[in-house]
Short mmCIF file of C-alpha atoms in Angstrom, two decimals:
data_model
loop_
_atom_site.label_atom_id
_atom_site.label_comp_id
_atom_site.label_asym_id
_atom_site.label_seq_id
_atom_site.Cartn_x
_atom_site.Cartn_y
_atom_site.Cartn_z
CA UNK A 1 38.12 18.15 5.33
CA UNK A 2 39.43 16.60 8.52
CA UNK A 3 36.38 18.18 10.23
CA UNK A 4 34.12 16.29 8.05
CA UNK A 5 36.13 12.90 8.48
CA UNK A 6 36.09 13.13 12.30
CA UNK A 7 32.43 14.10 12.71
CA UNK A 8 31.01 11.52 10.13
CA UNK A 9 29.79 8.56 12.15
CA UNK A 10 29.19 6.28 9.10
CA UNK A 11 31.42 3.15 8.85
CA UNK A 12 33.85 3.03 6.08
CA UNK A 13 32.53 0.76 3.18
CA UNK A 14 35.18 -1.14 1.22
CA UNK A 15 34.90 -1.08 -2.50
CA UNK A 16 34.83 -4.76 -3.10
CA UNK A 17 31.93 -5.03 -5.47
CA UNK A 18 29.50 -6.40 -2.92
CA UNK A 19 26.00 -4.81 -3.00
CA UNK A 20 22.83 -4.83 -0.92
CA UNK A 21 19.24 -5.22 -2.20
CA UNK A 22 15.77 -4.38 -1.30
CA UNK A 23 13.37 -6.92 -0.13
CA UNK A 24 10.11 -7.46 -1.93
CA UNK A 25 7.20 -5.08 -1.11
CA UNK A 26 4.06 -6.56 0.23
CA UNK A 27 0.86 -4.91 -1.35
CA UNK A 28 -0.95 -4.55 2.08
CA UNK A 29 1.91 -3.23 4.35
CA UNK A 30 0.77 -0.33 6.49
CA UNK A 31 2.28 3.22 5.95
CA UNK A 32 4.17 5.44 8.38
CA UNK A 33 5.00 9.07 7.87
CA UNK A 34 8.10 10.24 6.08
CA UNK A 35 10.42 13.37 6.51
CA UNK A 36 10.85 16.02 4.14
CA UNK A 37 13.90 18.19 3.90
CA UNK A 38 14.63 20.97 1.41
CA UNK A 39 12.48 19.35 -1.19
CA UNK A 40 14.13 15.97 -0.92
CA UNK A 41 11.86 13.14 0.40
CA UNK A 42 13.56 10.56 2.62
CA UNK A 43 11.64 7.35 3.64
CA UNK A 44 12.37 3.79 4.40
CA UNK A 45 11.86 0.87 2.06
CA UNK A 46 8.58 -0.25 3.97
CA UNK A 47 7.12 3.18 3.24
CA UNK A 48 7.35 3.23 -0.42
CA UNK A 49 4.67 2.23 -3.06
CA UNK A 50 1.89 1.94 -0.44
CA UNK A 51 -1.69 2.44 -1.46
CA UNK A 52 -4.13 5.01 -0.02
CA UNK A 53 -7.71 5.94 -0.73
CA UNK A 54 -8.30 8.92 -2.86
CA UNK A 55 -11.28 11.05 -2.18
CA UNK A 56 -13.01 12.19 -5.35
CA UNK A 57 -14.71 15.68 -4.84
CA UNK A 58 -18.10 16.16 -6.13
CA UNK A 59 -20.01 19.40 -6.83
CA UNK A 60 -22.92 17.88 -4.97
CA UNK A 61 -21.00 17.21 -1.65
CA UNK A 62 -21.83 20.66 -0.12
CA UNK A 63 -25.62 19.56 0.46
CA UNK A 64 -28.60 21.80 0.02
CA UNK A 65 -29.74 24.80 2.03
CA UNK A 66 -33.06 24.27 3.98
CA UNK A 67 -35.68 26.51 2.55
CA UNK A 68 -39.29 26.97 3.62
CA UNK A 69 -41.70 25.29 1.37
CA UNK A 70 -44.00 27.72 -0.43
CA UNK A 71 -47.70 27.12 -1.08
CA UNK A 72 -48.50 26.07 -4.56
CA UNK A 73 -50.64 28.53 -6.49
CA UNK A 74 -52.09 26.10 -8.90
CA UNK A 75 -51.41 23.82 -11.88
CA UNK A 76 -50.45 26.71 -14.27
CA UNK A 77 -47.90 28.10 -11.79
CA UNK A 78 -46.43 24.65 -11.39
CA UNK A 79 -46.18 24.14 -15.01
CA UNK A 80 -44.44 27.54 -15.38
CA UNK A 81 -42.06 26.65 -12.66
CA UNK A 82 -41.43 23.31 -14.16
CA UNK A 83 -40.61 24.91 -17.62
CA UNK A 84 -38.35 27.41 -16.00
CA UNK A 85 -36.52 24.78 -13.89
CA UNK A 86 -36.03 22.65 -17.16
CA UNK A 87 -34.78 25.63 -19.04
CA UNK A 88 -32.19 26.61 -16.45
CA UNK A 89 -31.20 22.95 -15.94
CA UNK A 90 -30.63 22.75 -19.74
CA UNK A 91 -28.50 25.78 -19.92
CA UNK A 92 -26.39 24.74 -16.78
CA UNK A 93 -25.95 21.23 -18.15
CA UNK A 94 -25.00 22.55 -21.58
CA UNK A 95 -22.47 24.76 -20.12
CA UNK A 96 -21.13 22.21 -17.85
CA UNK A 97 -20.76 19.76 -20.66
CA UNK A 98 -18.91 22.26 -22.80
CA UNK A 99 -16.54 23.15 -20.03
CA UNK A 100 -15.54 19.48 -19.39
CA UNK A 101 -14.93 19.06 -23.02
CA UNK A 102 -12.90 22.07 -23.31
CA UNK A 103 -10.83 21.26 -20.22
CA UNK A 104 -10.32 17.69 -21.31
CA UNK A 105 -9.28 18.69 -24.87
CA UNK A 106 -6.83 21.29 -23.54
CA UNK A 107 -5.55 18.86 -20.92
CA UNK A 108 -4.90 15.91 -23.30
CA UNK A 109 -4.22 17.69 -26.53
CA UNK A 110 -1.33 16.28 -28.32
CA UNK A 111 -0.15 16.20 -31.87
CA UNK A 112 -0.68 12.48 -31.56
CA UNK A 113 -2.10 9.74 -31.35
CA UNK A 114 -4.51 7.11 -30.98
CA UNK A 115 -1.83 4.42 -30.66
CA UNK A 116 1.65 4.30 -30.01
CA UNK A 117 3.97 1.37 -29.90
CA UNK A 118 6.86 -0.36 -29.82
CA UNK A 119 10.40 -0.86 -31.19
CA UNK A 120 10.69 -3.56 -33.93
CA UNK A 121 12.00 -6.63 -32.34
CA UNK A 122 11.98 -9.22 -35.14
CA UNK A 123 11.24 -9.40 -38.75
CA UNK A 124 9.97 -13.11 -38.50
CA UNK A 125 7.25 -14.39 -36.31
CA UNK A 126 7.89 -17.89 -37.61
CA UNK A 127 11.21 -18.17 -35.85
CA UNK A 128 9.45 -17.89 -32.48
CA UNK A 129 10.14 -14.14 -31.93
CA UNK A 130 8.02 -11.21 -31.36
CA UNK A 131 6.19 -10.36 -34.56
CA UNK A 132 7.28 -7.31 -36.20
CA UNK A 133 3.68 -6.67 -37.48
CA UNK A 134 2.75 -6.47 -33.78
CA UNK A 135 5.40 -3.64 -33.34
CA UNK A 136 4.54 -1.31 -36.16
CA UNK A 137 3.81 2.33 -34.87
CA UNK A 138 0.51 3.80 -35.74
CA UNK A 139 -0.10 7.55 -35.33
CA UNK A 140 -3.12 9.76 -35.86
CA UNK A 141 -3.56 13.56 -35.97
CA UNK A 142 -6.94 13.13 -34.10
CA UNK A 143 -7.05 14.59 -30.65
CA UNK A 144 -8.36 11.86 -28.37
CA UNK A 145 -10.18 12.85 -25.10
CA UNK A 146 -9.46 9.32 -23.49
CA UNK A 147 -6.51 7.08 -23.35
CA UNK A 148 -8.26 3.74 -24.22
CA UNK A 149 -6.69 3.31 -27.66
CA UNK A 150 -3.14 4.24 -26.32
CA UNK A 151 -3.55 1.69 -23.54
CA UNK A 152 -4.78 -1.00 -25.98
CA UNK A 153 -1.63 -0.81 -27.92
CA UNK A 154 0.76 -0.55 -24.95
CA UNK A 155 -0.61 -3.34 -22.82
CA UNK A 156 1.10 -6.09 -24.71
CA UNK A 157 4.45 -4.65 -23.62
CA UNK A 158 3.41 -4.67 -19.92
CA UNK A 159 3.81 -7.83 -17.71
CA UNK A 160 2.88 -8.85 -14.08
CA UNK A 161 5.83 -10.03 -11.98
CA UNK A 162 5.19 -12.40 -9.17
CA UNK A 163 7.98 -12.87 -6.61
CA UNK A 164 7.87 -15.98 -4.42
CA UNK A 165 10.55 -16.09 -1.77
CA UNK A 166 11.38 -16.64 1.83
CA UNK A 167 11.34 -14.09 4.59
CA UNK A 168 13.01 -14.56 7.98
CA UNK A 169 10.94 -13.56 11.09
CA UNK A 170 12.21 -13.51 14.64
CA UNK A 171 9.98 -15.26 17.09
CA UNK A 172 10.23 -16.31 20.80
CA UNK A 173 11.72 -19.56 19.65
CA UNK A 174 14.30 -17.87 17.34
CA UNK A 175 14.50 -17.15 13.64
CA UNK A 176 12.00 -18.79 11.33
CA UNK A 177 11.51 -18.63 7.63
CA UNK A 178 8.05 -18.37 5.90
CA UNK A 179 7.15 -18.29 2.28
CA UNK A 180 6.19 -14.91 0.96
CA UNK A 181 4.55 -13.72 -2.32
CA UNK A 182 4.67 -10.17 -3.70
CA UNK A 183 3.47 -8.67 -6.77
CA UNK A 184 4.95 -6.09 -9.16
CA UNK A 185 5.08 -5.10 -12.81
CA UNK A 186 7.57 -5.05 -15.73
CA UNK A 187 8.03 -3.61 -19.21
CA UNK A 188 9.30 -5.58 -22.24
CA UNK A 189 12.32 -3.54 -23.40
CA UNK A 190 14.43 -5.79 -25.57
CA UNK A 191 14.88 -9.26 -27.15
CA UNK A 192 17.39 -11.30 -28.95
CA UNK A 193 17.37 -14.74 -30.50
CA UNK A 194 17.01 -16.51 -27.21
CA UNK A 195 15.31 -14.19 -24.74
CA UNK A 196 13.07 -11.37 -24.08
CA UNK A 197 14.10 -8.89 -21.56
CA UNK A 198 11.85 -7.19 -19.06
CA UNK A 199 12.76 -4.14 -17.09
CA UNK A 200 11.41 -3.71 -13.58
CA UNK A 201 12.57 -2.47 -10.08
CA UNK A 202 15.28 -4.15 -8.01
CA UNK A 203 12.98 -4.17 -5.14
CA UNK A 204 10.41 -6.13 -7.04
CA UNK A 205 12.78 -9.09 -7.81
CA UNK A 206 14.80 -8.84 -4.61
CA UNK A 207 14.84 -12.04 -2.47
CA UNK A 208 13.12 -14.17 -5.14
CA UNK A 209 13.23 -17.96 -5.02
CA UNK A 210 11.12 -17.98 -8.24
CA UNK A 211 9.88 -15.29 -10.52
CA UNK A 212 6.75 -15.67 -12.55
CA UNK A 213 6.00 -13.37 -15.56
CA UNK A 214 2.46 -13.18 -16.64
CA UNK A 215 1.84 -11.63 -20.09
CA UNK A 216 -1.17 -9.64 -21.06
CA UNK A 217 -3.03 -12.64 -22.54
CA UNK A 218 -2.68 -14.48 -19.12
CA UNK A 219 0.09 -16.85 -20.08
CA UNK A 220 2.57 -17.32 -17.20
CA UNK A 221 6.14 -18.16 -17.68
CA UNK A 222 9.17 -18.56 -15.23
CA UNK A 223 11.77 -15.75 -15.47
CA UNK A 224 15.40 -15.42 -14.31
CA UNK A 225 17.17 -12.39 -13.03
CA UNK A 226 19.55 -11.11 -15.69
CA UNK A 227 20.89 -8.22 -13.69
CA UNK A 228 20.29 -5.82 -10.88
CA UNK A 229 21.33 -2.41 -9.64
CA UNK A 230 20.16 -1.61 -6.17
CA UNK A 231 21.83 1.74 -6.33
CA UNK A 232 19.01 3.02 -8.84
CA UNK A 233 16.43 0.37 -7.92
CA UNK A 234 16.54 -1.20 -11.52
CA UNK A 235 16.64 -4.83 -12.59
CA UNK A 236 16.35 -6.80 -15.78
CA UNK A 237 14.37 -10.30 -15.88
CA UNK A 238 15.13 -12.63 -18.84
CA UNK A 239 12.35 -15.08 -20.28
CA UNK A 240 13.57 -17.71 -22.69
CA UNK A 241 11.62 -17.48 -25.97
CA UNK A 242 11.52 -21.20 -26.23
CA UNK A 243 9.32 -21.22 -23.04
CA UNK A 244 6.71 -18.91 -24.49
CA UNK A 245 3.88 -20.18 -26.59
CA UNK A 246 3.49 -19.16 -30.14
CA UNK A 247 0.23 -17.49 -29.62
CA UNK A 248 1.54 -15.33 -26.84
CA UNK A 249 4.69 -14.40 -28.87
CA UNK A 250 2.44 -13.16 -31.58
CA UNK A 251 0.69 -10.96 -29.15
CA UNK A 252 3.25 -9.40 -27.04
CA UNK A 253 5.53 -6.36 -27.97
CA UNK A 254 8.59 -4.53 -27.10
CA UNK A 255 7.77 -1.13 -25.71
CA UNK A 256 8.63 2.08 -27.37
CA UNK A 257 10.80 4.17 -25.33
CA UNK A 258 10.48 8.04 -25.16
CA UNK A 259 12.81 10.83 -24.24
CA UNK A 260 12.12 11.76 -20.68
CA UNK A 261 14.52 14.61 -20.88
CA UNK A 262 12.05 16.36 -23.32
CA UNK A 263 9.08 15.75 -20.91
CA UNK A 264 7.45 18.93 -19.68
CA UNK A 265 5.66 19.68 -16.44
CA UNK A 266 1.84 19.59 -16.92
CA UNK A 267 1.82 17.12 -19.81
CA UNK A 268 -0.52 14.14 -19.75
CA UNK A 269 0.80 10.88 -18.11
CA UNK A 270 -0.54 7.28 -17.87
CA UNK A 271 0.60 4.64 -15.42
CA UNK A 272 0.09 0.91 -16.27
CA UNK A 273 0.89 -1.82 -13.88
CA UNK A 274 -0.22 -4.74 -11.73
CA UNK A 275 -1.93 -2.51 -9.05
CA UNK A 276 -2.51 -4.41 -5.77
CA UNK A 277 -1.66 -7.74 -7.47
CA UNK A 278 -5.02 -7.84 -9.07
CA UNK A 279 -3.84 -7.75 -12.63
CA UNK A 280 -3.06 -4.93 -15.03
CA UNK A 281 -4.84 -1.58 -14.37
CA UNK A 282 -4.51 2.00 -15.80
CA UNK A 283 -4.52 5.34 -14.13
CA UNK A 284 -3.86 8.78 -15.57
CA UNK A 285 -2.89 12.34 -14.74
CA UNK A 286 -0.03 14.56 -15.59
CA UNK A 287 3.59 14.99 -14.96
CA UNK A 288 3.77 17.08 -11.65
CA UNK A 289 7.39 17.81 -11.62
CA UNK A 290 10.93 16.75 -12.82
CA UNK A 291 14.19 16.15 -11.15
CA UNK A 292 12.71 15.40 -7.67
CA UNK A 293 15.49 14.06 -5.71
CA UNK A 294 14.10 11.19 -3.63
CA UNK A 295 16.21 9.20 -0.95
CA UNK A 296 15.02 5.65 0.01
CA UNK A 297 16.84 3.65 2.76
CA UNK A 298 16.63 -0.05 1.82
CA UNK A 299 16.62 -2.93 4.32
CA UNK A 300 20.34 -3.14 4.28
CA UNK A 301 20.86 0.49 5.21
CA UNK A 302 21.90 1.71 1.80
CA UNK A 303 20.56 5.08 0.81
CA UNK A 304 19.32 5.16 -2.70
CA UNK A 305 19.02 8.56 -4.17
CA UNK A 306 17.79 9.38 -7.60
CA UNK A 307 16.22 12.22 -9.58
CA UNK A 308 12.77 11.08 -10.43
CA UNK A 309 9.76 12.20 -12.43
CA UNK A 310 6.74 13.00 -10.31
CA UNK A 311 3.21 12.34 -11.33
CA UNK A 312 -0.22 12.64 -9.78
CA UNK A 313 -1.52 9.56 -11.75
CA UNK A 314 -2.41 7.04 -8.85
CA UNK A 315 0.49 4.74 -7.98
CA UNK A 316 -0.48 1.80 -5.86
CA UNK A 317 1.15 -1.31 -4.44
CA UNK A 318 2.02 -3.66 -7.35
CA UNK A 319 2.65 -0.81 -9.76
CA UNK A 320 6.34 -0.90 -9.00
CA UNK A 321 8.33 -1.58 -12.19
CA UNK A 322 5.40 -0.58 -14.47
CA UNK A 323 5.34 1.98 -17.19
CA UNK A 324 4.93 5.85 -16.96
CA UNK A 325 3.77 6.81 -20.53
CA UNK A 326 3.30 10.04 -22.30
CA UNK A 327 0.35 10.74 -24.59
CA UNK A 328 2.01 9.08 -27.59
CA UNK A 329 2.22 5.78 -25.67
CA UNK A 330 5.99 6.01 -25.11
CA UNK A 331 7.68 4.89 -22.00
CA UNK A 332 9.14 7.89 -20.16
CA UNK A 333 9.68 6.31 -16.73
CA UNK A 334 9.70 3.05 -14.78
CA UNK A 335 7.27 3.60 -11.75
CA UNK A 336 9.34 3.17 -8.52
CA UNK A 337 7.65 4.72 -5.55
CA UNK A 338 5.08 6.92 -4.04
CA UNK A 339 5.02 9.28 -1.02
CA UNK A 340 2.20 8.01 1.17
CA UNK A 341 1.20 9.99 4.20
CA UNK A 342 -2.21 11.00 5.54
CA UNK A 343 -1.52 14.53 4.47
CA UNK A 344 -0.11 13.74 1.04
CA UNK A 345 -2.05 12.69 -2.12
CA UNK A 346 -0.96 12.16 -5.61
CA UNK A 347 2.78 11.97 -5.36
CA UNK A 348 4.14 9.12 -7.37
CA UNK A 349 7.53 8.74 -8.74
CA UNK A 350 9.19 7.11 -11.71
CA UNK A 351 12.79 6.50 -12.83
CA UNK A 352 13.31 8.64 -16.01
CA UNK A 353 13.85 6.29 -18.92
CA UNK A 354 16.57 8.38 -20.55
CA UNK A 355 18.62 7.88 -17.33
CA UNK A 356 17.67 4.15 -16.99
CA UNK A 357 18.18 3.00 -20.38
CA UNK A 358 21.91 2.88 -20.47
CA UNK A 359 21.84 0.92 -17.02
CA UNK A 360 19.29 -1.53 -18.38
CA UNK A 361 21.20 -1.99 -21.61
CA UNK A 362 24.32 -2.70 -19.67
CA UNK A 363 22.50 -5.45 -17.73
CA UNK A 364 21.01 -6.95 -20.93
CA UNK A 365 24.30 -7.04 -22.78
CA UNK A 366 26.55 -8.04 -19.91
CA UNK A 367 26.71 -10.63 -17.22
CA UNK A 368 27.88 -10.12 -13.72
CA UNK A 369 31.65 -11.18 -13.64
CA UNK A 370 32.79 -14.15 -11.66
CA UNK A 371 34.49 -13.92 -8.30
CA UNK A 372 37.75 -14.83 -9.85
CA UNK A 373 37.41 -11.99 -12.47
CA UNK A 374 35.92 -9.39 -10.18
CA UNK A 375 37.66 -6.07 -10.28
CA UNK A 376 38.88 -3.83 -7.43
CA UNK A 377 39.19 -0.07 -7.26
CA UNK A 378 41.20 0.13 -3.86
CA UNK A 379 39.42 2.73 -1.75
CA UNK A 380 37.36 2.79 1.30
CA UNK A 381 34.68 5.51 0.94
CA UNK A 382 31.83 7.28 2.43
CA UNK A 383 28.73 8.70 0.72
CA UNK A 384 28.38 12.59 0.39
CA UNK A 385 24.68 13.42 0.17
CA UNK A 386 23.23 16.57 -1.03
CA UNK A 387 22.66 17.74 2.48
CA UNK A 388 26.37 16.83 3.48
CA UNK A 389 27.61 18.62 0.32
CA UNK A 390 25.87 21.78 1.37
CA UNK A 391 27.14 21.57 4.92
CA UNK A 392 30.73 20.75 4.06
CA UNK A 393 31.11 22.57 0.82
CA UNK A 394 32.24 19.49 -1.01
CA UNK A 395 30.61 17.72 -4.12
CA UNK A 396 28.10 14.94 -4.09
CA UNK A 397 29.74 11.67 -4.62
CA UNK A 398 32.03 9.19 -2.80
CA UNK A 399 34.43 10.73 -0.28
CA UNK A 400 37.63 8.84 -0.28
CA UNK A 401 38.52 7.91 3.36
CA UNK A 402 41.34 5.50 2.50
CA UNK A 403 43.39 4.45 -0.54
CA UNK A 404 44.95 0.84 -0.45
CA UNK A 405 48.50 0.78 -1.33
CA UNK A 406 49.31 -0.66 -4.81
CA UNK A 407 45.68 -0.51 -5.94
CA UNK A 408 44.56 0.92 -9.24
CA UNK A 409 43.23 3.98 -7.42
CA UNK A 410 46.62 4.84 -5.96
CA UNK A 411 48.52 4.40 -9.11
CA UNK A 412 46.06 6.57 -10.94
CA UNK A 413 46.55 9.40 -8.21
CA UNK A 414 43.50 9.17 -6.31
CA UNK A 415 44.15 10.47 -2.73
CA UNK A 416 42.45 10.58 0.69
CA UNK A 417 39.76 13.32 0.98
CA UNK A 418 39.24 13.39 -2.74
CA UNK A 419 35.53 12.89 -3.95
CA UNK A 420 34.61 10.61 -6.86
CA UNK A 421 31.76 12.12 -8.66
CA UNK A 422 31.64 9.99 -11.97
CA UNK A 423 32.70 6.44 -12.85
CA UNK A 424 32.94 4.87 -16.28
CA UNK A 425 30.64 7.48 -17.68
CA UNK A 426 27.92 7.41 -14.89
CA UNK A 427 27.21 9.78 -12.25
CA UNK A 428 28.34 8.46 -8.67
CA UNK A 429 26.17 9.40 -5.73
CA UNK A 430 27.13 6.50 -3.25
CA UNK A 431 29.58 3.63 -2.69
CA UNK A 432 26.65 1.36 -3.62
CA UNK A 433 26.63 3.01 -7.02
CA UNK A 434 30.37 2.23 -7.44
CA UNK A 435 29.82 -1.42 -6.53
CA UNK A 436 26.77 -1.89 -8.90
CA UNK A 437 28.86 -0.47 -11.80
CA UNK A 438 32.03 -2.47 -10.99
CA UNK A 439 30.28 -5.79 -10.87
CA UNK A 440 30.01 -5.85 -14.69
CA UNK A 441 33.58 -4.89 -15.16
CA UNK A 442 36.29 -7.56 -15.08
CA UNK A 443 39.76 -6.94 -13.52
CA UNK A 444 42.03 -5.25 -16.02
CA UNK A 445 39.29 -2.86 -17.36
CA UNK A 446 40.51 0.71 -17.78
CA UNK A 447 37.81 3.30 -16.99
CA UNK A 448 37.42 7.06 -16.76
CA UNK A 449 36.85 8.51 -13.33
CA UNK A 450 35.96 12.04 -12.43
CA UNK A 451 37.66 13.12 -9.25
CA UNK A 452 37.04 16.25 -7.37
CA UNK A 453 40.60 16.96 -5.95
CA UNK A 454 40.76 18.07 -2.25
CA UNK A 455 44.20 19.78 -2.82
CA UNK A 456 42.62 21.79 -5.70
CA UNK A 457 39.65 23.15 -3.75
CA UNK A 458 37.67 20.26 -5.21
CA UNK A 459 38.22 21.04 -8.84
CA UNK A 460 37.12 18.15 -10.92
CA UNK A 461 39.58 16.27 -13.27
CA UNK A 462 39.18 13.01 -15.31
CA UNK A 463 41.71 10.40 -14.87
CA UNK A 464 42.08 6.69 -16.18
CA UNK A 465 42.19 3.94 -13.68
CA UNK A 466 43.07 0.23 -14.46
CA UNK A 467 41.12 -1.91 -12.25
CA UNK A 468 42.92 -4.74 -10.41
CA UNK A 469 41.89 -8.27 -9.40
CA UNK A 470 39.87 -8.12 -6.32
CA UNK A 471 41.25 -11.33 -4.85
CA UNK A 472 44.90 -10.22 -5.35
CA UNK A 473 44.13 -6.85 -3.80
CA UNK A 474 42.63 -8.16 -0.69
CA UNK A 475 45.36 -10.75 0.05
#
């Protein structure tokens, strides 16, 4: 382990609860190439969620062979040839049509549904909440060859997110700030008596001076950031129910969440979001892969690594934070990124909803603790990526480079060269993950921590750690 410690050039990151965040993504930023290693795709923040044109192949693209014209042999011959051509054309057209129908039916065949909806949010529309009638689930055994009815019933749960902020640029005369506007998407996932809550990406809301939420009926309302987690690129925006018109409240819905763990490769997938900032649009395809490890380096240098769903449904700038749906109209992912290179086509990614929901729910249910109540673990750590794990034969997680004397970590038995792999029930892949979890935990909280012990050949054990006050610990 000392070999790893001496050769690793990353700076120690103190676990103080401070976090980094993405900046907003412009919808017309140019794209550069990315690197691919062992099936993991690593690319910078300015390389994600960029659009590219998709060439649609046509069976008529190959052109026609030049043939010598033959002399006509009279009206009867012409009529015979015309009849033959018509007969052949009819047979070919009929076969082609049947093939399309067969492929479409096979591709989109589900036990379901014309529509799929959303969780019930309220039993009373008179109280100014989302109508329960609007959230009733409807299913049908009829196999549909298009997605229009599914989309029609899901659109009321999808919103457009407009981020207005300031960006600093370096010029000959020094740093200057200019106003910027970027577009993203969001999904209505929950509500209480006072607010509706919208799940989106952290990079969609990062750096916002103001956030405007536009509902499916065109009504626009200001939203506030309820919580963010830059380690998994998730955020929650709250919109006060009192600020939403009654007509809009009667139309919008809370999305139905599916089970992304049960998703299978090859099943139908639909992407809904604010593509290019032009308004809500729909693309469809299939689930191309599961558990794709994608690493993105944000503007603060934090490496964000997640296991994502991959789809070939077109993902474009502005789709970030939008919904990846199955054929039942259930949300199975939150669109996050795409791999965009000249040599790559149809590789979009979404955060699986089964993983994201617990994090979203924590942001909905809890507020970030104040500086006075902020908790402190008491380590300096370094990220162990999957590549480093393979090289040094240690688990993925946070390598403990230093333990602060008198801290909760020391009292619980965490030692230098140990690796923290799980914290408070959540898998840990970076110091940034730890910080994002801890910002919702006040000092005095006792959490379960899985630690791979260096002195036991990195055998994992679960210990309980009582977090101390951040301010007391750093004095």
